[in-house]
Amino acid sequence: MRIGGRLAGAIEVLEDVETRRRPIANALKDWGTAHRFAGSGDRAAIGNIVYDALRLKLSHAWMMDSDAPSALAHAVFFRQWGFTPETLAAKLEGDKFAPAPLAQETLQAFANRDLADAPDYIRGDLPEWILPAFQENFGEGWLSEAEALNRRPPLDLRVNTLKATPEKVKKALSRAGAEFAKIAPDGLRITPGEGADRLPNVTAELAFQKGWFEVQDEGSQIVAALACAESGQQVLDYCAGGGGKTLALSAFMENAGQIHAYDADRTRLAPIIERLRRAGTRNVQVHDAASGLEGMEGRFDRVLIDAPCTGTGTWRRRPDIKWRLSEKNLEERTAQQAEVLDSACGYVKPGGLISYVTCSLLPSENQNQIERFLEHNNQFEIVSLQEVWSGQFPSAGTSPHFSAAGFATLTPAKTGTDGFFSALLRRKS
């Protein structure tokens, strides 16, 4: 496909996402099924246009004076892919598969507008009601934090040290351009490309099939390490989901001790069995019902709570959820988080630790949630993660945002990772 066909395909997908409020991945899959003539490079390029368009949806629409899918897709080329309206028009000339040209008034708006004149929430490409939360969390640095969430993410991998070393996996993935991560000691990173460039399909590599590595954002690796699980301990991963952090904990513990991976959502939990088998773990028990944890109250050295959240820290990878998020969604999530915290805390033994984690950057899901919990649970106290950090990551070239209370917030701008919040609480003896 030439560039015109790719642009037209992206417009179709954007229309599908908008009108049917569908996840990007589903819309792209259906488009590919209906257009089997499109090669893998074409589908990747169309996906890049769609994701780039939705990351900057508000500012694209403001600059073009239109939020129509065609305007958003063209804005990707003008603002992110290095084209001018003139150079793109020259590329599309004579291409029978190219979309209809933009209206003259749309091109005029783009030529005359300056994003610096836009309202703050548009400059940051944030839902307007979210802006105060970002300003509360990051103060004067809120805009740089928001902007970093609107860039393409890298592909991060966690080396499974039960089977391989970072050096061994880096060599195996040399064709993919894998480099050592800057913070996570077992992490590798493949930087994102530009324009139509696509990231490699690393799960097709033999090294993946052998269980040498998992795809996992570096931030997720870091917050798993901040749970401070040690070899031989009893650990509960209370909201285990697909098992990414469970696998990391098992490697940190060198397959010794015991991990209980629990999630009430069987659909989310389902992939964990195959992942555990491939990784070669021997110290994990999986539970899909709370009844499996009966009799274990007060027995765990560590309880990791990867709480259900709005996912605001993952907007680089899932920009469509940014525009579907509502205040009602946030209220539902905070209620679930309070319930999970109150349920899981009883499993911690005296002197043991709760690691509370979200992939959110909203205070109501993070520091406010911990403050609420401590008001009703005075047998717990905060452990400063600023003190833990240097012990866990002595060679790190950067660090998260640390609050006065000792909570840690990782962000694309500060740590180059997805956004994560982490708090560590000790049950008093």
Short mmCIF file of C-alpha atoms in Angstrom, two decimals:
data_model
loop_
_atom_site.label_atom_id
_atom_site.label_comp_id
_atom_site.label_asym_id
_atom_site.label_seq_id
_atom_site.Cartn_x
_atom_site.Cartn_y
_atom_site.Cartn_z
CA MET A 1 0.00 0.00 0.00
CA ARG A 2 1.08 3.55 -0.69
CA ILE A 3 0.79 6.29 1.88
CA GLY A 4 -2.68 7.29 0.65
CA GLY A 5 -4.12 3.86 1.30
CA ARG A 6 -2.57 3.75 4.75
CA LEU A 7 -4.00 7.17 5.59
CA ALA A 8 -7.44 6.14 4.35
CA GLY A 9 -7.26 2.92 6.37
CA ALA A 10 -6.36 4.84 9.54
CA ILE A 11 -9.32 7.15 9.02
CA GLU A 12 -11.63 4.12 8.76
CA VAL A 13 -10.27 2.70 12.01
CA LEU A 14 -10.56 6.05 13.81
CA GLU A 15 -14.18 6.29 12.69
CA ASP A 16 -14.82 2.79 14.06
CA VAL A 17 -13.17 3.58 17.40
CA GLU A 18 -15.16 6.81 17.73
CA THR A 19 -18.60 5.67 16.62
CA ARG A 20 -18.58 2.29 18.36
CA ARG A 21 -16.39 3.29 21.32
CA ARG A 22 -14.18 0.27 20.72
CA PRO A 23 -10.67 -0.53 21.92
CA ILE A 24 -8.08 0.32 19.27
CA ALA A 25 -6.74 -3.23 19.13
CA ASN A 26 -10.17 -4.66 18.30
CA ALA A 27 -10.84 -2.07 15.61
CA LEU A 28 -7.45 -2.66 14.00
CA LYS A 29 -7.91 -6.44 14.06
CA ASP A 30 -11.29 -6.19 12.35
CA TRP A 31 -9.94 -3.79 9.73
CA GLY A 32 -7.11 -6.21 8.96
CA THR A 33 -9.54 -9.13 8.62
CA ALA A 34 -11.66 -7.13 6.18
CA HIS A 35 -8.60 -5.99 4.17
CA ARG A 36 -6.49 -9.12 3.84
CA PHE A 37 -4.51 -7.62 0.97
CA ALA A 38 -2.82 -5.28 3.44
CA GLY A 39 0.62 -6.52 4.48
CA SER A 40 2.01 -6.56 8.00
CA GLY A 41 3.93 -3.33 7.34
CA ASP A 42 0.75 -1.63 6.14
CA ARG A 43 -1.21 -2.75 9.20
CA ALA A 44 1.58 -1.57 11.49
CA ALA A 45 1.70 1.83 9.80
CA ILE A 46 -2.06 2.23 10.06
CA GLY A 47 -1.88 1.29 13.72
CA ASN A 48 0.82 3.90 14.31
CA ILE A 49 -1.33 6.63 12.73
CA VAL A 50 -4.32 5.65 14.86
CA TYR A 51 -2.39 5.48 18.13
CA ASP A 52 -0.54 8.73 17.43
CA ALA A 53 -3.81 10.46 16.54
CA LEU A 54 -5.51 9.43 19.78
CA ARG A 55 -2.53 10.27 21.99
CA LEU A 56 -2.84 13.90 20.86
CA LYS A 57 -6.55 13.90 20.08
CA LEU A 58 -7.43 17.19 21.77
CA SER A 59 -4.49 19.23 20.52
CA HIS A 60 -4.81 17.79 17.01
CA ALA A 61 -8.49 18.75 16.96
CA TRP A 62 -7.75 22.24 18.27
CA MET A 63 -4.99 22.87 15.75
CA MET A 64 -7.15 21.64 12.86
CA ASP A 65 -10.37 23.20 14.19
CA SER A 66 -11.95 19.79 13.63
CA ASP A 67 -12.14 16.52 15.51
CA ALA A 68 -13.18 14.53 12.45
CA PRO A 69 -11.14 11.33 11.95
CA SER A 70 -9.73 12.70 8.68
CA ALA A 71 -8.48 15.86 10.40
CA LEU A 72 -6.91 13.86 13.25
CA ALA A 73 -5.16 11.45 10.87
CA HIS A 74 -3.78 14.28 8.72
CA ALA A 75 -2.60 16.08 11.87
CA VAL A 76 -0.43 13.06 12.71
CA PHE A 77 1.53 13.62 9.49
CA PHE A 78 1.75 17.39 10.02
CA ARG A 79 2.65 17.44 13.72
CA GLN A 80 4.33 14.07 14.42
CA TRP A 81 5.62 12.53 11.21
CA GLY A 82 7.54 15.46 9.74
CA PHE A 83 5.31 16.30 6.77
CA THR A 84 3.98 19.69 5.77
CA PRO A 85 0.57 20.01 4.09
CA GLU A 86 2.42 20.62 0.84
CA THR A 87 4.76 17.60 1.06
CA LEU A 88 1.91 15.31 2.06
CA ALA A 89 -0.26 16.58 -0.81
CA ALA A 90 2.58 15.82 -3.22
CA LYS A 91 2.84 12.27 -1.83
CA LEU A 92 -0.91 11.72 -2.23
CA GLU A 93 -1.16 13.14 -5.73
CA GLY A 94 -2.43 10.54 -8.17
CA ASP A 95 -3.06 7.95 -5.46
CA LYS A 96 -6.56 6.62 -6.14
CA PHE A 97 -6.75 5.09 -2.67
CA ALA A 98 -5.99 8.37 -0.88
CA PRO A 99 -8.76 9.99 1.16
CA ALA A 100 -10.48 13.17 0.06
CA PRO A 101 -8.37 16.31 0.58
CA LEU A 102 -8.95 18.33 3.73
CA ALA A 103 -11.23 21.35 3.52
CA GLN A 104 -9.40 24.60 2.92
CA GLU A 105 -10.63 26.08 6.20
CA THR A 106 -9.11 23.11 8.09
CA LEU A 107 -5.73 23.68 6.45
CA GLN A 108 -6.02 27.40 7.15
CA ALA A 109 -6.72 26.77 10.82
CA PHE A 110 -3.62 24.58 11.09
CA ALA A 111 -1.51 27.27 9.43
CA ASN A 112 -2.72 30.05 11.71
CA ARG A 113 -3.06 28.44 15.13
CA ASP A 114 -0.45 28.23 17.90
CA LEU A 115 -0.94 25.56 20.56
CA ALA A 116 0.41 27.95 23.19
CA ASP A 117 -2.90 29.83 22.86
CA ALA A 118 -5.00 26.76 23.69
CA PRO A 119 -6.53 26.06 27.13
CA ASP A 120 -4.29 24.14 29.52
CA TYR A 121 -6.14 20.82 29.27
CA ILE A 122 -5.83 20.89 25.47
CA ARG A 123 -2.11 21.68 25.65
CA GLY A 124 -1.68 18.62 27.85
CA ASP A 125 -4.16 16.45 25.90
CA LEU A 126 -6.02 15.65 29.10
CA PRO A 127 -9.73 15.27 29.74
CA GLU A 128 -10.67 18.65 31.21
CA TRP A 129 -11.93 17.18 34.49
CA ILE A 130 -8.58 15.36 34.99
CA LEU A 131 -6.45 18.53 34.75
CA PRO A 132 -6.81 19.57 38.45
CA ALA A 133 -5.60 16.13 39.57
CA PHE A 134 -2.44 16.42 37.44
CA GLN A 135 -1.79 19.92 38.76
CA GLU A 136 -2.26 18.67 42.32
CA ASN A 137 0.09 15.74 41.78
CA PHE A 138 2.87 17.45 39.82
CA GLY A 139 2.56 21.17 40.52
CA GLU A 140 4.30 23.34 37.97
CA GLY A 141 5.64 20.25 36.20
CA TRP A 142 2.20 18.95 35.28
CA LEU A 143 2.48 19.87 31.58
CA SER A 144 5.79 18.05 31.00
CA GLU A 145 4.33 15.00 32.76
CA ALA A 146 1.22 15.10 30.57
CA GLU A 147 3.27 15.59 27.41
CA ALA A 148 5.46 12.57 28.21
CA LEU A 149 2.32 10.43 28.47
CA ASN A 150 1.49 11.40 24.87
CA ARG A 151 4.66 9.97 23.29
CA ARG A 152 5.18 6.51 21.90
CA PRO A 153 6.26 3.97 24.52
CA PRO A 154 9.23 1.63 24.18
CA LEU A 155 8.96 -2.14 24.26
CA ASP A 156 10.24 -3.30 27.65
CA LEU A 157 11.23 -6.83 28.58
CA ARG A 158 12.04 -8.51 31.89
CA VAL A 159 14.70 -11.19 31.72
CA ASN A 160 13.65 -14.35 33.55
CA THR A 161 16.71 -14.90 35.72
CA LEU A 162 15.52 -18.41 36.53
CA LYS A 163 16.58 -19.36 32.99
CA ALA A 164 18.85 -16.67 31.52
CA THR A 165 20.92 -13.56 32.18
CA PRO A 166 20.31 -10.06 30.80
CA GLU A 167 23.50 -10.39 28.76
CA LYS A 168 22.34 -13.67 27.22
CA VAL A 169 18.92 -12.31 26.26
CA LYS A 170 20.36 -9.05 24.93
CA LYS A 171 22.59 -11.07 22.62
CA ALA A 172 19.66 -13.24 21.50
CA LEU A 173 17.67 -10.10 20.66
CA SER A 174 20.49 -8.17 19.02
CA ARG A 175 18.55 -7.95 15.75
CA ALA A 176 15.72 -6.25 17.59
CA GLY A 177 18.04 -3.60 19.03
CA ALA A 178 17.49 -4.51 22.69
CA GLU A 179 19.52 -2.51 25.23
CA PHE A 180 19.84 -2.72 29.00
CA ALA A 181 17.18 -0.82 30.97
CA LYS A 182 18.32 2.21 32.96
CA ILE A 183 16.78 1.23 36.30
CA ALA A 184 15.47 -2.36 36.46
CA PRO A 185 18.53 -4.65 36.69
CA ASP A 186 16.82 -7.46 34.75
CA GLY A 187 15.20 -5.17 32.19
CA LEU A 188 15.82 -4.71 28.48
CA ARG A 189 14.38 -1.99 26.27
CA ILE A 190 13.69 -1.63 22.56
CA THR A 191 13.12 2.01 21.65
CA PRO A 192 10.06 2.97 19.62
CA GLY A 193 10.49 3.93 16.01
CA GLU A 194 9.18 6.99 14.21
CA GLY A 195 6.54 7.40 11.55
CA ALA A 196 5.57 4.05 10.04
CA ASP A 197 8.32 2.11 11.87
CA ARG A 198 7.10 -0.89 13.82
CA LEU A 199 8.41 -2.62 16.92
CA PRO A 200 9.59 -6.21 16.48
CA ASN A 201 7.37 -9.14 17.41
CA VAL A 202 9.60 -10.49 20.15
CA THR A 203 7.13 -13.14 21.24
CA ALA A 204 7.93 -14.96 17.99
CA GLU A 205 11.57 -15.29 19.08
CA LEU A 206 12.89 -18.68 20.20
CA ALA A 207 14.22 -17.06 23.37
CA PHE A 208 10.65 -16.13 24.35
CA GLN A 209 9.38 -19.64 23.72
CA LYS A 210 12.19 -20.93 25.96
CA GLY A 211 10.98 -18.68 28.76
CA TRP A 212 14.04 -16.45 28.84
CA PHE A 213 12.03 -13.22 29.06
CA GLU A 214 8.59 -11.68 29.41
CA VAL A 215 7.16 -8.50 27.93
CA GLN A 216 6.74 -6.16 30.92
CA ASP A 217 7.05 -2.40 31.26
CA GLU A 218 10.10 -1.37 33.28
CA GLY A 219 7.85 0.47 35.73
CA SER A 220 5.96 -2.74 36.45
CA GLN A 221 9.26 -4.49 37.09
CA ILE A 222 10.32 -1.72 39.46
CA VAL A 223 7.17 -1.69 41.60
CA ALA A 224 7.33 -5.49 41.85
CA ALA A 225 10.87 -5.15 43.21
CA LEU A 226 9.72 -2.47 45.68
CA ALA A 227 7.51 -5.11 47.34
CA CYS A 228 10.82 -6.32 48.86
CA ALA A 229 10.03 -10.02 48.53
CA GLU A 230 12.91 -12.26 49.59
CA SER A 231 13.88 -15.87 48.97
CA GLY A 232 12.09 -18.26 51.30
CA GLN A 233 9.25 -15.92 52.25
CA GLN A 234 5.49 -16.43 52.05
CA VAL A 235 4.04 -13.93 49.55
CA LEU A 236 0.50 -13.14 48.41
CA ASP A 237 -0.11 -11.44 45.05
CA TYR A 238 -3.68 -10.42 45.81
CA CYS A 239 -4.74 -9.01 42.41
CA ALA A 240 -2.49 -11.16 40.23
CA GLY A 241 -4.24 -10.67 36.88
CA GLY A 242 -2.23 -12.21 34.07
CA GLY A 243 0.71 -12.85 36.38
CA GLY A 244 3.36 -10.36 35.26
CA LYS A 245 4.30 -9.30 38.77
CA THR A 246 3.87 -12.86 40.10
CA LEU A 247 6.53 -14.03 37.64
CA ALA A 248 8.83 -11.17 38.63
CA LEU A 249 8.40 -12.00 42.33
CA SER A 250 9.20 -15.65 41.68
CA ALA A 251 12.45 -14.70 39.96
CA PHE A 252 13.37 -12.25 42.75
CA MET A 253 12.78 -15.07 45.26
CA GLU A 254 14.88 -17.52 43.20
CA ASN A 255 11.99 -20.00 43.07
CA ALA A 256 12.20 -20.46 46.85
CA GLY A 257 9.49 -19.84 49.41
CA GLN A 258 5.87 -19.68 48.31
CA ILE A 259 3.76 -17.26 46.26
CA HIS A 260 -0.02 -17.42 46.24
CA ALA A 261 -1.44 -15.69 43.14
CA TYR A 262 -5.09 -14.74 43.55
CA ASP A 263 -7.54 -12.86 41.36
CA ALA A 264 -11.32 -12.91 41.50
CA ASP A 265 -11.51 -12.29 37.74
CA ARG A 266 -10.93 -15.69 36.11
CA THR A 267 -10.65 -14.18 32.65
CA ARG A 268 -7.77 -11.93 33.70
CA LEU A 269 -6.10 -14.77 35.59
CA ALA A 270 -6.33 -17.35 32.78
CA PRO A 271 -3.00 -16.56 31.02
CA ILE A 272 -0.97 -17.10 34.19
CA ILE A 273 -0.85 -20.90 33.91
CA GLU A 274 0.95 -20.98 30.56
CA ARG A 275 3.24 -18.11 31.60
CA LEU A 276 4.26 -19.91 34.78
CA ARG A 277 4.97 -23.09 32.84
CA ARG A 278 7.12 -21.31 30.27
CA ALA A 279 9.03 -19.44 32.97
CA GLY A 280 9.86 -22.59 34.91
CA THR A 281 8.43 -21.39 38.23
CA ARG A 282 7.92 -23.94 41.00
CA ASN A 283 6.87 -21.77 43.94
CA VAL A 284 3.49 -20.39 42.79
CA GLN A 285 0.00 -21.55 43.69
CA VAL A 286 -2.89 -20.02 41.73
CA HIS A 287 -6.31 -19.24 43.24
CA ASP A 288 -9.40 -17.99 41.41
CA ALA A 289 -11.60 -17.85 44.52
CA ALA A 290 -11.04 -16.25 47.92
CA SER A 291 -11.96 -19.58 49.52
CA GLY A 292 -8.54 -20.84 48.42
CA LEU A 293 -6.97 -18.45 50.92
CA GLU A 294 -9.01 -19.59 53.91
CA GLY A 295 -6.90 -20.18 56.99
CA MET A 296 -4.02 -18.03 55.70
CA GLU A 297 -4.89 -14.85 57.59
CA GLY A 298 -1.88 -13.30 59.31
CA ARG A 299 0.62 -15.66 57.64
CA PHE A 300 2.22 -13.69 54.83
CA ASP A 301 5.53 -11.82 54.94
CA ARG A 302 4.53 -9.75 51.90
CA VAL A 303 1.17 -8.91 50.32
CA LEU A 304 1.30 -7.22 46.93
CA ILE A 305 -1.90 -5.41 46.00
CA ASP A 306 -1.83 -4.41 42.34
CA ALA A 307 -5.15 -2.65 42.75
CA PRO A 308 -7.76 -2.17 40.01
CA CYS A 309 -7.43 1.39 38.76
CA THR A 310 -8.21 3.82 35.94
CA GLY A 311 -4.95 3.06 34.12
CA THR A 312 -4.03 6.72 33.67
CA GLY A 313 -0.36 5.77 33.87
CA THR A 314 -0.70 3.56 30.77
CA TRP A 315 -2.10 6.20 28.41
CA ARG A 316 1.00 5.95 26.18
CA ARG A 317 0.03 2.38 25.34
CA ARG A 318 -3.75 2.70 25.55
CA PRO A 319 -4.72 6.24 24.55
CA ASP A 320 -8.31 5.26 23.77
CA ILE A 321 -9.08 4.63 27.46
CA LYS A 322 -8.13 8.23 28.21
CA TRP A 323 -11.13 9.49 26.26
CA ARG A 324 -13.56 6.92 27.71
CA LEU A 325 -12.65 7.62 31.34
CA SER A 326 -15.35 9.31 33.40
CA GLU A 327 -15.76 10.56 36.94
CA LYS A 328 -18.14 7.65 37.53
CA ASN A 329 -15.39 5.22 36.46
CA LEU A 330 -13.04 6.84 38.97
CA GLU A 331 -15.60 6.55 41.76
CA GLU A 332 -16.08 2.86 40.98
CA ARG A 333 -12.34 2.22 41.00
CA THR A 334 -11.70 4.02 44.30
CA ALA A 335 -14.48 2.00 45.92
CA GLN A 336 -12.92 -1.22 44.61
CA GLN A 337 -9.49 -0.17 45.86
CA ALA A 338 -10.80 0.51 49.36
CA GLU A 339 -12.49 -2.89 49.40
CA VAL A 340 -9.34 -4.66 48.20
CA LEU A 341 -7.12 -2.94 50.75
CA ASP A 342 -9.50 -3.72 53.59
CA SER A 343 -9.77 -7.37 52.50
CA ALA A 344 -6.08 -8.02 51.84
CA CYS A 345 -4.61 -6.39 54.94
CA GLY A 346 -5.72 -9.27 57.16
CA TYR A 347 -3.34 -11.66 55.41
CA VAL A 348 -0.21 -9.79 56.55
CA LYS A 349 1.58 -11.15 59.57
CA PRO A 350 2.95 -8.82 62.27
CA GLY A 351 6.11 -7.20 60.91
CA GLY A 352 5.08 -8.04 57.36
CA LEU A 353 4.58 -5.58 54.51
CA ILE A 354 1.77 -4.52 52.20
CA SER A 355 2.90 -3.16 48.84
CA TYR A 356 0.05 -1.12 47.35
CA VAL A 357 0.45 -0.45 43.63
CA THR A 358 -1.61 1.21 40.92
CA CYS A 359 -0.87 2.17 37.33
CA SER A 360 -2.65 5.45 38.00
CA LEU A 361 -1.40 9.02 38.45
CA LEU A 362 -4.50 10.35 40.25
CA PRO A 363 -4.20 11.26 43.96
CA SER A 364 -7.65 9.86 44.77
CA GLU A 365 -6.47 6.36 43.78
CA ASN A 366 -3.06 6.67 45.39
CA GLN A 367 -1.98 8.79 48.34
CA ASN A 368 -5.57 9.65 49.30
CA GLN A 369 -6.47 5.96 49.26
CA ILE A 370 -3.57 5.12 51.59
CA GLU A 371 -4.47 7.97 53.93
CA ARG A 372 -8.06 6.69 54.11
CA PHE A 373 -6.83 3.18 54.87
CA LEU A 374 -4.51 4.31 57.66
CA GLU A 375 -7.27 6.32 59.31
CA HIS A 376 -9.13 3.06 59.93
CA ASN A 377 -6.15 0.71 60.36
CA ASN A 378 -3.77 2.09 62.97
CA GLN A 379 -1.90 -1.21 63.19
CA PHE A 380 -0.11 -0.25 59.96
CA GLU A 381 2.62 2.34 59.39
CA ILE A 382 4.26 3.79 56.28
CA VAL A 383 7.71 2.57 55.21
CA SER A 384 9.55 5.23 53.20
CA LEU A 385 10.27 3.98 49.69
CA GLN A 386 12.91 6.65 49.32
CA GLU A 387 14.99 4.68 51.81
CA VAL A 388 14.17 1.36 50.13
CA TRP A 389 15.04 2.68 46.67
CA SER A 390 18.80 2.98 47.12
CA GLY A 391 18.99 -0.59 48.40
CA GLN A 392 16.95 -2.06 45.56
CA PHE A 393 18.39 0.06 42.73
CA PRO A 394 21.88 1.21 43.77
CA SER A 395 22.98 1.84 40.17
CA ALA A 396 19.87 3.67 38.94
CA GLY A 397 20.61 6.89 37.13
CA THR A 398 17.25 8.40 38.06
CA SER A 399 14.54 8.01 40.66
CA PRO A 400 10.76 8.45 40.96
CA HIS A 401 8.88 11.34 42.49
CA PHE A 402 9.00 10.74 46.25
CA SER A 403 6.36 12.34 48.45
CA ALA A 404 7.08 13.66 51.92
CA ALA A 405 5.35 10.56 53.29
CA GLY A 406 7.66 8.27 51.34
CA PHE A 407 5.36 7.19 48.51
CA ALA A 408 6.88 6.69 45.04
CA THR A 409 5.39 7.78 41.71
CA LEU A 410 7.02 6.61 38.48
CA THR A 411 6.21 8.50 35.28
CA PRO A 412 7.34 8.62 31.64
CA ALA A 413 8.87 12.06 32.27
CA LYS A 414 10.71 11.18 35.48
CA THR A 415 11.70 7.53 35.10
CA GLY A 416 10.98 6.79 31.42
CA THR A 417 8.41 4.16 32.42
CA ASP A 418 4.66 3.88 32.44
CA GLY A 419 3.03 5.72 35.32
CA PHE A 420 2.91 3.77 38.60
CA PHE A 421 2.25 4.61 42.24
CA SER A 422 3.75 2.51 45.02
CA ALA A 423 3.32 2.64 48.79
CA LEU A 424 4.81 0.30 51.38
CA LEU A 425 3.05 -0.32 54.72
CA ARG A 426 4.32 -2.39 57.65
CA ARG A 427 2.02 -4.15 60.07
CA LYS A 428 3.20 -3.29 63.54
CA SER A 429 4.40 -6.17 65.69
#
